[in-house]
Coordinates of C-alpha atoms in Angstrom, one line a residue:
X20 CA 35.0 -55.1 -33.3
X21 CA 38.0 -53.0 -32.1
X22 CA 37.7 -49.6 -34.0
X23 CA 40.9 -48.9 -35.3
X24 CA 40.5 -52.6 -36.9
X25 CA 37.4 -51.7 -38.7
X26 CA 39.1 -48.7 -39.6
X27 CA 41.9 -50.5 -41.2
X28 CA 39.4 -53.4 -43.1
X29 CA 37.3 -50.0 -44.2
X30 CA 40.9 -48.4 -45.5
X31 CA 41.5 -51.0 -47.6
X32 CA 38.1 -52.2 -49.2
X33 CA 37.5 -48.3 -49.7
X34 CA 41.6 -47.9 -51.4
X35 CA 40.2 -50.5 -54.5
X36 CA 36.6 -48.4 -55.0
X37 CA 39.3 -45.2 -55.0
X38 CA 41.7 -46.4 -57.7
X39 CA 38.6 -46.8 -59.6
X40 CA 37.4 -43.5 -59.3
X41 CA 40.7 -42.0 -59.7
X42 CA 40.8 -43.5 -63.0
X43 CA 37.5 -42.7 -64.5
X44 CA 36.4 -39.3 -62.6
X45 CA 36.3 -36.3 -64.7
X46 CA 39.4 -34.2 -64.5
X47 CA 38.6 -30.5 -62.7
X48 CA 40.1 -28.6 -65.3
X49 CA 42.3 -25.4 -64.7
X50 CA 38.7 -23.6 -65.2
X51 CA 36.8 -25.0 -62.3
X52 CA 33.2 -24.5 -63.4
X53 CA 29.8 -24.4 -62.1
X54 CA 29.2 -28.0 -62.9
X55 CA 32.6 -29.2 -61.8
X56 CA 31.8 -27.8 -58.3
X57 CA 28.6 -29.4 -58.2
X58 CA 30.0 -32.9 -58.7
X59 CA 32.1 -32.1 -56.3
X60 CA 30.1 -31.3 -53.5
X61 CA 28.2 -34.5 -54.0
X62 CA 30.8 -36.9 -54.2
X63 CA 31.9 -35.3 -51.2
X64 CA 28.0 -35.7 -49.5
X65 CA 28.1 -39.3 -50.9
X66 CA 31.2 -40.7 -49.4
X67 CA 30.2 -38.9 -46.1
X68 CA 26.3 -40.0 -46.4
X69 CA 28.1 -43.7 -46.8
X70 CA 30.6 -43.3 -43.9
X71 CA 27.7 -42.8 -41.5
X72 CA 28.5 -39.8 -39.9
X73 CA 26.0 -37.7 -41.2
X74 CA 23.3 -37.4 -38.5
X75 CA 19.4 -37.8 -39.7
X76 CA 17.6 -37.2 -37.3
X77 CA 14.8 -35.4 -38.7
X78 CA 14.2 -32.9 -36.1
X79 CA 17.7 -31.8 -35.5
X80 CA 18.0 -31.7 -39.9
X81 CA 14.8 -29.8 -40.1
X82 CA 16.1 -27.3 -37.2
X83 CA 19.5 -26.7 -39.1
X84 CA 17.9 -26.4 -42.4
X85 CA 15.1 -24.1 -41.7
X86 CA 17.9 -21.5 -40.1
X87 CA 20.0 -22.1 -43.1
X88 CA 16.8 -21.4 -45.4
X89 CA 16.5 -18.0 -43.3
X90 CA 20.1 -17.0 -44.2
X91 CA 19.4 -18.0 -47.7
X92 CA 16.4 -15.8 -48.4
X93 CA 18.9 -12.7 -47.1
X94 CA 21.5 -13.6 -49.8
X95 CA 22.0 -13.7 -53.8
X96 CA 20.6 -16.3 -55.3
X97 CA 23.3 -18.9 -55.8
X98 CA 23.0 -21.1 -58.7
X99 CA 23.1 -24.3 -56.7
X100 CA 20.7 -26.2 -54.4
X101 CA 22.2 -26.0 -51.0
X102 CA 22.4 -28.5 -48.6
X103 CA 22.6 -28.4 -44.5
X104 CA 23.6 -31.4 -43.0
X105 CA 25.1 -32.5 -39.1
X106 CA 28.2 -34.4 -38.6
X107 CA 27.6 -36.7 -35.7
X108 CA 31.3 -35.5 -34.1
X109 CA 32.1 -33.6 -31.4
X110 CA 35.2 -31.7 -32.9
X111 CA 34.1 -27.9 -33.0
X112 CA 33.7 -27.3 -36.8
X113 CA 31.7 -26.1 -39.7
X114 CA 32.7 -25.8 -43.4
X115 CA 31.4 -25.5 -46.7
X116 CA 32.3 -27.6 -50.3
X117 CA 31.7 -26.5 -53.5
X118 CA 28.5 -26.9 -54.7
X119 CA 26.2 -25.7 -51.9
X120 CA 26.9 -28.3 -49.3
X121 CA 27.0 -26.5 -45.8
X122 CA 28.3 -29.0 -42.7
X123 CA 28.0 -27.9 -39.5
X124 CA 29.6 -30.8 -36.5
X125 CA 27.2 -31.0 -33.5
X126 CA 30.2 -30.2 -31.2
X127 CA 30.1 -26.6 -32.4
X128 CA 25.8 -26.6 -32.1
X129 CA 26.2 -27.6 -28.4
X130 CA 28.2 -24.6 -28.3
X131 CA 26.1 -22.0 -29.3
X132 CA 24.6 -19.9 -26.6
X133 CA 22.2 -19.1 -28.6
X134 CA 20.1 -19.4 -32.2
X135 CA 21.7 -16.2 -33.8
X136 CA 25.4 -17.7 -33.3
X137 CA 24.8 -21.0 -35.6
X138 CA 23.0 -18.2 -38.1
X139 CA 26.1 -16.4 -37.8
X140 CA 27.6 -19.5 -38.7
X141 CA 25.7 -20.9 -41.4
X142 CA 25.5 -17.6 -42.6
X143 CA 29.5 -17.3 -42.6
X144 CA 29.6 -20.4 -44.6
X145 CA 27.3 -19.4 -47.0
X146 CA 29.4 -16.9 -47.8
X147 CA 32.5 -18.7 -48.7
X148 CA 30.1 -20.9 -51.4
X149 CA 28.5 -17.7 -52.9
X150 CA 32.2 -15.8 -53.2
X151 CA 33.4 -19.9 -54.6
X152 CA 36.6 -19.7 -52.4
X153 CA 37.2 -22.9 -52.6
X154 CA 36.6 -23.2 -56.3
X155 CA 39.3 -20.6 -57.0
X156 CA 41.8 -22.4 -54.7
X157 CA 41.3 -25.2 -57.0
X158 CA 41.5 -23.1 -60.2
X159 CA 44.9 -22.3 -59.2
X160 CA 45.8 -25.8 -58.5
X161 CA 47.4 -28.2 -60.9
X162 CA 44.8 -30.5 -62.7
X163 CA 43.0 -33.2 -60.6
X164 CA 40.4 -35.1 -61.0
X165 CA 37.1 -34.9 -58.9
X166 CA 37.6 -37.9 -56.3
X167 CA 40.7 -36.4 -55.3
X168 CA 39.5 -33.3 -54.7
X169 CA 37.0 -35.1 -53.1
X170 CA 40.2 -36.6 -50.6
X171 CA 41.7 -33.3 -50.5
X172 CA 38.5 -31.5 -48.6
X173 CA 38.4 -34.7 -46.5
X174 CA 42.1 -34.2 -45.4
X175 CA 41.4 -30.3 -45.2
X176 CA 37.8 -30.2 -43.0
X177 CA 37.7 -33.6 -41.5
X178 CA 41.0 -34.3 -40.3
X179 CA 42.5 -37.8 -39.8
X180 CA 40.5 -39.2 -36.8
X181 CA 37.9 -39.1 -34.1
X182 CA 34.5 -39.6 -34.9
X183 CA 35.0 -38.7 -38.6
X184 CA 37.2 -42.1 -39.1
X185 CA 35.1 -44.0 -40.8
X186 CA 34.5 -41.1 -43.5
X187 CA 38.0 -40.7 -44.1
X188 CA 38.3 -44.4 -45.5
X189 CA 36.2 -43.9 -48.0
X190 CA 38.7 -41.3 -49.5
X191 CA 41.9 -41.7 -50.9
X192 CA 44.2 -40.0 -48.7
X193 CA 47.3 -40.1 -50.7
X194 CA 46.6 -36.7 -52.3
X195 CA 46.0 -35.1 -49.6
X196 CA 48.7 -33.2 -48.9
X197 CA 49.1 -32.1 -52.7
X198 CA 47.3 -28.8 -52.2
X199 CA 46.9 -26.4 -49.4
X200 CA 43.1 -25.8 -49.3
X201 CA 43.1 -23.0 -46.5
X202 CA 41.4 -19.8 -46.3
X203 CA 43.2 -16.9 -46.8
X204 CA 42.9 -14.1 -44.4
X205 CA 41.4 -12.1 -47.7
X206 CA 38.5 -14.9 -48.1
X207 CA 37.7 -14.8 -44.5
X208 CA 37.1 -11.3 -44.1
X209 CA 35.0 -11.5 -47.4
X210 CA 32.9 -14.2 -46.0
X211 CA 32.3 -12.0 -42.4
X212 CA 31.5 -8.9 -44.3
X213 CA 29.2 -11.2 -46.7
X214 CA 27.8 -13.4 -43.7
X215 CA 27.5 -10.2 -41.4
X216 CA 25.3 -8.7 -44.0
X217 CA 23.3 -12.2 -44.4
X218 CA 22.8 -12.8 -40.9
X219 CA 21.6 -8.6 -40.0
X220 CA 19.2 -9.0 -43.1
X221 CA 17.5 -12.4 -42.1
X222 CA 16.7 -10.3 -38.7
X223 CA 19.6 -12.3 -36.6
X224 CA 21.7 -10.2 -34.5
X225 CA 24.9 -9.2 -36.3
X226 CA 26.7 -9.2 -32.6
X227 CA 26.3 -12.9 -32.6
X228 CA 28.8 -13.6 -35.0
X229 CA 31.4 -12.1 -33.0
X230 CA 29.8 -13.3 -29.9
X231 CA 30.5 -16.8 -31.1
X232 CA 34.0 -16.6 -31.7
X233 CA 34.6 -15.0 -28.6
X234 CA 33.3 -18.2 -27.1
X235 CA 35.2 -20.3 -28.8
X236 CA 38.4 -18.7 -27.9
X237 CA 37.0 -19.3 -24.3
X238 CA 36.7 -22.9 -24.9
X239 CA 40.3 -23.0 -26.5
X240 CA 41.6 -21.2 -23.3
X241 CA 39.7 -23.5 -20.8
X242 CA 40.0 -26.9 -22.7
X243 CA 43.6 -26.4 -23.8
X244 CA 42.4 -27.8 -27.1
X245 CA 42.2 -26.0 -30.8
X246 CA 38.8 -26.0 -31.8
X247 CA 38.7 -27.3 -35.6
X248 CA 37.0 -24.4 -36.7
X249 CA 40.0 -22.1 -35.9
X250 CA 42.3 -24.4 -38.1
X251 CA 40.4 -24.8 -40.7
X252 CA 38.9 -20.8 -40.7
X253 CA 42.5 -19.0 -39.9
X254 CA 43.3 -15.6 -38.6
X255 CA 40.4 -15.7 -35.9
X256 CA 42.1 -12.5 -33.4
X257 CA 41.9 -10.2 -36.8
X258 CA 38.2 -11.4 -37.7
X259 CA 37.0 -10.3 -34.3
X260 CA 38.9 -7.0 -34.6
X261 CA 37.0 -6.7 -37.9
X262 CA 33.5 -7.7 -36.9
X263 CA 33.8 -5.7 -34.0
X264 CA 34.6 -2.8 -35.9
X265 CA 31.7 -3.7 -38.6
X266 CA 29.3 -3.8 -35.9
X267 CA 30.4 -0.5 -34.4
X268 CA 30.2 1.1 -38.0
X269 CA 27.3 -0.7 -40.0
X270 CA 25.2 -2.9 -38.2
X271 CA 24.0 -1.0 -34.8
X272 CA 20.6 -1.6 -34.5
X273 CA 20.0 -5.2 -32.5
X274 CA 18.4 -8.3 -34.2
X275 CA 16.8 -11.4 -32.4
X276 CA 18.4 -13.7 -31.2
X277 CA 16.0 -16.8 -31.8
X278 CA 13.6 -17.0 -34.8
X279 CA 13.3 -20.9 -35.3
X280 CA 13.1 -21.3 -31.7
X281 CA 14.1 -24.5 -29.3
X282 CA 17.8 -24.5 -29.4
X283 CA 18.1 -26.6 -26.5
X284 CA 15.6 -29.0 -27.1
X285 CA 17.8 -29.5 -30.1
X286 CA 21.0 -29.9 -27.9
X287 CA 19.5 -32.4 -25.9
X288 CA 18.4 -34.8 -28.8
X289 CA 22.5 -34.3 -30.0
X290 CA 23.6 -35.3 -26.4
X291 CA 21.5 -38.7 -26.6
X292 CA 23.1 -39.5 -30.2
X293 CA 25.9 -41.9 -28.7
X294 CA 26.5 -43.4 -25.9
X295 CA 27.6 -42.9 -21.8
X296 CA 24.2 -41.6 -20.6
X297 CA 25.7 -42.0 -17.2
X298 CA 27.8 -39.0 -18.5
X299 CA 24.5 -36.4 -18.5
X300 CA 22.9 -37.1 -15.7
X301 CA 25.0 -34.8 -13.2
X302 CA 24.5 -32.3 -15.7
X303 CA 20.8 -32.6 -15.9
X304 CA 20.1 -33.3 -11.9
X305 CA 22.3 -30.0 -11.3
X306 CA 19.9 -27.9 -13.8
X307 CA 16.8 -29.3 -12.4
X308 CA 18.1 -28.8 -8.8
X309 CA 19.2 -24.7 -10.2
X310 CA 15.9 -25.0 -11.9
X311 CA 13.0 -27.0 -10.9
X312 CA 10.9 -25.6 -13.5
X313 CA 12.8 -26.0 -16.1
X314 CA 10.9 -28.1 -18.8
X315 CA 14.0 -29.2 -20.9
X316 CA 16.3 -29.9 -18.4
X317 CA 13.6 -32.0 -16.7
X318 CA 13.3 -33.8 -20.1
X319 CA 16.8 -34.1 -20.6
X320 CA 16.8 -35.5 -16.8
X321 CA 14.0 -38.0 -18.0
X322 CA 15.7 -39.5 -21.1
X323 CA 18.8 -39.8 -19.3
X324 CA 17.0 -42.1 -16.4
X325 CA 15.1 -43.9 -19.1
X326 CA 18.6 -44.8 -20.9
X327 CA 20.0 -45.7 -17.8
X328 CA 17.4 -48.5 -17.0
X329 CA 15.7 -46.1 -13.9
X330 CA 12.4 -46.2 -16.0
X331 CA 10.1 -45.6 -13.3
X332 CA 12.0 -42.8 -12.3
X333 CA 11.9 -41.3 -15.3
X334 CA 8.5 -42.1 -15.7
X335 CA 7.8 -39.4 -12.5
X336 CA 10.5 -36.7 -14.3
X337 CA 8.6 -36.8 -17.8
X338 CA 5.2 -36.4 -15.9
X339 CA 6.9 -33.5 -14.1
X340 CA 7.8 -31.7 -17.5
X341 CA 4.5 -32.7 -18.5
X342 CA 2.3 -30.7 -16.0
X343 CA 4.4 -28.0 -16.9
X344 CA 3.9 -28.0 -20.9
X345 CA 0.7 -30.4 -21.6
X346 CA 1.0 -30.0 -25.2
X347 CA 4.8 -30.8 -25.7
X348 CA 5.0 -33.8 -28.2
X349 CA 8.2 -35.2 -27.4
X350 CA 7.6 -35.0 -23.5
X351 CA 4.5 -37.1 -24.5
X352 CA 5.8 -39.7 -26.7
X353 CA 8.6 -40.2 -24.9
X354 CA 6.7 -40.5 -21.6
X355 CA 4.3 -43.0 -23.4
X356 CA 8.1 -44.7 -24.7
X357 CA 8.9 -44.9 -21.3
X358 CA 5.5 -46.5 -19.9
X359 CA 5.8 -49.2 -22.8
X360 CA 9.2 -50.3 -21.7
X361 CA 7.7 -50.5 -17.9
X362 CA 4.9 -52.7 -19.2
X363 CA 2.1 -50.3 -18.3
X364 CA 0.6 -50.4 -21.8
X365 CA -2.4 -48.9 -20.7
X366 CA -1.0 -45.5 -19.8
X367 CA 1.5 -46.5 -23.2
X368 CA -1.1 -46.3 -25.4
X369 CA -2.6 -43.2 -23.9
X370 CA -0.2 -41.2 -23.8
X371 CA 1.1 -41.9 -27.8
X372 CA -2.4 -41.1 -29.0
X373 CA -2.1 -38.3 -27.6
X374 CA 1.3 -37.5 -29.1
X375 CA 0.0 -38.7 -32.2
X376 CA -2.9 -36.1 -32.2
X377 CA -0.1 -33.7 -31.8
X378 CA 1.9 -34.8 -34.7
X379 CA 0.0 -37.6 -36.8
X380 CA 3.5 -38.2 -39.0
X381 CA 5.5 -39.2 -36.6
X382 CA 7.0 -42.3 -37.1
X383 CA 8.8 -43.0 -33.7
X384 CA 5.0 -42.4 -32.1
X385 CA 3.1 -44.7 -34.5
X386 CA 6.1 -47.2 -34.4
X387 CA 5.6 -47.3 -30.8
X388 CA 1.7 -46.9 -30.4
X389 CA 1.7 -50.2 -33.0
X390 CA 4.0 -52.1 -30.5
X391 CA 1.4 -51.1 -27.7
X392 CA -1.6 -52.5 -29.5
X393 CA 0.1 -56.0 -30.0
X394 CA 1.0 -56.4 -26.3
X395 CA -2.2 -56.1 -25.7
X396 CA -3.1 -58.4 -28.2
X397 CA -5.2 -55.3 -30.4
X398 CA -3.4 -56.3 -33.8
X399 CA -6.2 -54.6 -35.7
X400 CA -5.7 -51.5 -33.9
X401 CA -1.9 -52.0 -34.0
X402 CA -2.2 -52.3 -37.9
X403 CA -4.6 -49.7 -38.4
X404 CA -1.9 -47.5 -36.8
X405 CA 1.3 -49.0 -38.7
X406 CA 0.0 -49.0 -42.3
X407 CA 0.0 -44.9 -42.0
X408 CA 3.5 -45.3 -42.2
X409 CA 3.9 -48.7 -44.7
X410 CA 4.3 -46.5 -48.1
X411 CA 6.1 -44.7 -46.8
X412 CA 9.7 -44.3 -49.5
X413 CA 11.8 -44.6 -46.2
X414 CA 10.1 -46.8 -43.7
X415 CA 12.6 -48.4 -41.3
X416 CA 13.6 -52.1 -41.0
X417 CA 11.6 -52.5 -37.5
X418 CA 8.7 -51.0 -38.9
X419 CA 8.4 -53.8 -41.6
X420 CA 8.8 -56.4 -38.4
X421 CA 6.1 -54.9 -36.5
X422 CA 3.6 -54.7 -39.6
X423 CA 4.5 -58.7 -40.1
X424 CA 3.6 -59.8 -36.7
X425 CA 0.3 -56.6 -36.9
X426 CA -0.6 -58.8 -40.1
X427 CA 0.1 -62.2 -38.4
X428 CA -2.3 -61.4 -35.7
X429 CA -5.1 -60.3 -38.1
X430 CA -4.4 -64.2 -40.3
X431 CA -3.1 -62.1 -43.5
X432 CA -0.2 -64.2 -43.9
X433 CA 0.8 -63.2 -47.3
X434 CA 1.2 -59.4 -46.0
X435 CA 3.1 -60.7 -43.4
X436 CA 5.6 -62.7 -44.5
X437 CA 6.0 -60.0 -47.2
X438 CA 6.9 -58.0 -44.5
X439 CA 9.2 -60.2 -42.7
X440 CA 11.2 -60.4 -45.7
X441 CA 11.7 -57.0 -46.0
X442 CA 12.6 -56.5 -42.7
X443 CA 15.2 -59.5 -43.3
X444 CA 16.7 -57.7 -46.5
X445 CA 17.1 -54.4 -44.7
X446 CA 19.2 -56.3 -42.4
X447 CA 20.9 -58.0 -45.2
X448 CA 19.7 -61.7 -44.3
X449 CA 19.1 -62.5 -47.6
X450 CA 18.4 -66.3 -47.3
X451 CA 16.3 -65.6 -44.5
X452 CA 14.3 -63.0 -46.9
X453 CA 14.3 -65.1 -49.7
X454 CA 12.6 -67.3 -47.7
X455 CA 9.8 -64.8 -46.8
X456 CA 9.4 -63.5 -50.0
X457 CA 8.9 -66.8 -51.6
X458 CA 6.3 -68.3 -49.0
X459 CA 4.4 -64.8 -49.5
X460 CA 4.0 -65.6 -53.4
X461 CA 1.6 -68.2 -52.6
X462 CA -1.1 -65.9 -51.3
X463 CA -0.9 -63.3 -54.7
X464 CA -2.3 -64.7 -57.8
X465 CA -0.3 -63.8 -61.0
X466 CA -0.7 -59.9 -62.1
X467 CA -1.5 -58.9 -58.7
X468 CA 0.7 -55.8 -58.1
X469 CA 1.8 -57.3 -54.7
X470 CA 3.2 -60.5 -56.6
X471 CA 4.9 -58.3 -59.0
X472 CA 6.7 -56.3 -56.6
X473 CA 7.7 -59.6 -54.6
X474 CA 9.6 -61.2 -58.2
X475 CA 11.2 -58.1 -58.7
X476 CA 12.8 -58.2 -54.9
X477 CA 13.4 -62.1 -54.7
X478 CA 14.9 -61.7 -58.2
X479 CA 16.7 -58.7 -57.0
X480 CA 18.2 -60.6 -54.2
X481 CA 19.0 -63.4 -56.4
X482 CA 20.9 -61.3 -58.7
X483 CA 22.6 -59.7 -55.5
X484 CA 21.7 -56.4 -55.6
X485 CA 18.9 -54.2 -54.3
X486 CA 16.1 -53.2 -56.3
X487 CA 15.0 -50.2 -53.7
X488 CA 17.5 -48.7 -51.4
X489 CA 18.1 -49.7 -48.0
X490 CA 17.2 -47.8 -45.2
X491 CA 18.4 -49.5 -42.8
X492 CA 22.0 -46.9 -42.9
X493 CA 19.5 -44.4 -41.7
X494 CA 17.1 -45.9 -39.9
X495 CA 19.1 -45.7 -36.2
X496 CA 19.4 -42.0 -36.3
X497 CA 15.7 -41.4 -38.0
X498 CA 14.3 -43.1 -35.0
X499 CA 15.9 -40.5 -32.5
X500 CA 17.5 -39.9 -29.8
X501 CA 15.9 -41.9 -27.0
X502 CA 14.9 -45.4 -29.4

């Protein structure tokens, strides 16, 4: 469907759910407190989480959210739960919302040079929640209620198109423009000489912080493009004239400049969330050709060949990277991915056992190590290696397929058309999982657990509602960057 038509359709489905909250939000009083923040922030999250930009890949999450963590340990304790999460744009942007939500866009990661600068960045944004800049922009405002505030940060860190479309529907824009929700040169220099102090403390280097926006002025000059960040974060030539001179007075001694560790690993798994593969593979082939011993840009080279349908080439790059780091799990897995989808089975299955003696809780690996089994027609060993992940709260929809046809193989019918039917209602083919779901009841006697949880979903389904949340929303990005 054409994009600015689904747009449109989005607008207008999203403008009836609006009036609705408009009219039975709470109001954000003139005193903005604590709690009104909080509700804030995670309408905010919510309307994002259901616009689908928010990227969940767990890697690339845990990898923001453990350097976020570090920054946190190095300030006052907040009284909020904070959140880190990735907007899949590539606009150049981070911002914070009341609350503890921190965003960062995966335009501005692929920026970084390094580990320290998205610290200095988190750490920045940190800063505006802990000093509630934002909350006392609103406190000045006239009343409003909590979705449209919610419509106001939308208009004020998302802007009105690109990748972030989608999101945007599901706020009401119309208030947008009722409040100007920009830092003021004051509550930037605050959040520097709180971040600085954050960053320096979690042992980052403070230099970073500058070094970033340097970078970005770069990018401005060469693109001819204003990258979000300065719009939304004004005043940028007088923060690096005071970071400079914070570094020259303050912080002198040098920190590290990677703690976490593998900030490129995590850049490739961001270029591979979207489409155009065709796009990298210039860019990978010229840092294999500058470096030939360079493991991620070999990997990078390998998922890009694998996307592009060159399998067997990439088959011969992977094993490349491999010889060079034996024990790295995603070289492994995907090299076992890629051997799968040649039909060499054999060497498929080899190599994900041997991922999956790396990392036993991967899902992509067991997902995939399953699918090997049954092509060779092993479905006990496929579905000895797909129930580690069947209780799982947030199994995907093709993991339910694949433990339907693993319990097919093995004659337990009622397992698998349970199965099948919840692999149909993740996909929201409800007749077809009705159907499933009923022809599984006749292999559970009454007070079996298993038929119990069966009524509850057909009657679920029936009523037309869900009785367990969906993954299926999530279940694209959870599954990586080369599914």
């Amino acid at each position: 469907m054409n994009l600015s038509i689904f747009c449109i359709k989005k607008f207008f489905i999203a403008a009836f759910a609006v009036v609705f909250l408009f009219t039975s939000c709470p109001a954000a009083n003139a005193s903005f407190t604590l709690e009104d923040e909080k509700k804030l922030g995670k309408e905010f999250y919510e309307k994002l989480s259901k616009g689908r930009v928010l990227i969940r890949d767990p890697k690339i999450q845990n990898y923001v959210d453990q350097i976020g963590r570090l920054v946190l340990a190095s300030s006052p304790k907040a009284p909020f739960e904070f959140k880190f999460s990735v907007i899949n744009s590539s606009a150049i942007n981070a911002f914070a919302t009341p609350g503890g939500y921190v965003y960062v866009n995966k335009g501005l990661i692929n920026l970084c040079e390094n580990e320290s600068e998205l610290a200095g960045v988190l750490a920045h944004e940190v800063a505006h929640i802990n000093a509630r800049h934002i909350a006392s922009i609103i406190e000045k405002s006239t009343k409003m209620n909590i979705a449209a505030l919610a419509a106001i940060l939308a208009g004020a860190f998302l802007g009105g198109g690109g990748e972030a479309a989608a999101a945007l529907t599901s706020f009401s824009m119309a208030a947008v423009s009722s409040m100007n929700l920009k830092y003021s040169r004051d509550h930037e220099e605050e959040a520097d000489r709180l971040g600085m102090a954050y960053l320096v403390a979690s042992g980052y280097n403070g230099k970073s912080m500058l070094d970033f926006l340097k970078i970005m002025r770069k990018y401005e000059f060469y693109s001819k493009s204003i990258p979000s960040y300065f719009l939304t974060h004004p005043g940028t030539d007088e923060r690096i004239r005071y970071l400079d001179g914070l570094l020259q007075v303050r912080y002198r001694t040098e920190g590290r400049e990677s703690i976490v560790g593998g900030l490129t690993r995590i850049q490739i798994y961001l270029a591979f969330i979207g489409r155009n593969p065709e796009l990298k593979l210039t860019k990978f082939q010229s840092a294999v050709q500058a470096n030939p011993v360079d493991v991620d840009a070999l990997y990078g080279l390998a998922l890009t060949q694998e996307r592009l349908g060159s399998t067997e080439d990439s088959i011969k790059t992977f094993q490349e990277a491999l010889n060079l780091s034996p024990n790295d799990e995603d070289i492994v897995r995907d090299l076992g991915i890629a051997c799968f989808r040649a039909g060499r089975t054999r060497d498929a299955i080899y190599y994900l056992s041997r991922a999956l003696s790396i990392n036993p809780e991967n899902s992509k690996t067991i997902i995939f190590l399953g699918r090997a089994y049954e092509a060779e027609g092993r479905f006990q060993e496929a579905l000895n290696t797909l129930k580690r992940i069947e209780n799982k709260p947030s199994i995907e929809a093709d993991a339910h397929y694949h433990l339907a046809t693993a319990y097919g193989g093995t004659k337990d019918q009622g397992a698998s058309h349970y199965h099948f039917g919840m692999y149909f209602k993740k996909n929201r083919k409800k007749e077809m999982a009705l159907y499933h779901f009923k022809a599984a009841l006749k292999f559970y006697g009454p007070g079996e657990r298993k038929r119990v949880e069966i009524e509850e979903e057909i009657e679920a389904i029936e009523k037309g509602k869900s009785s367990k949340p969906s993954s299926t929303e999530d279940s694209e990005e959870a599954m990586g960057y080369s599914s």
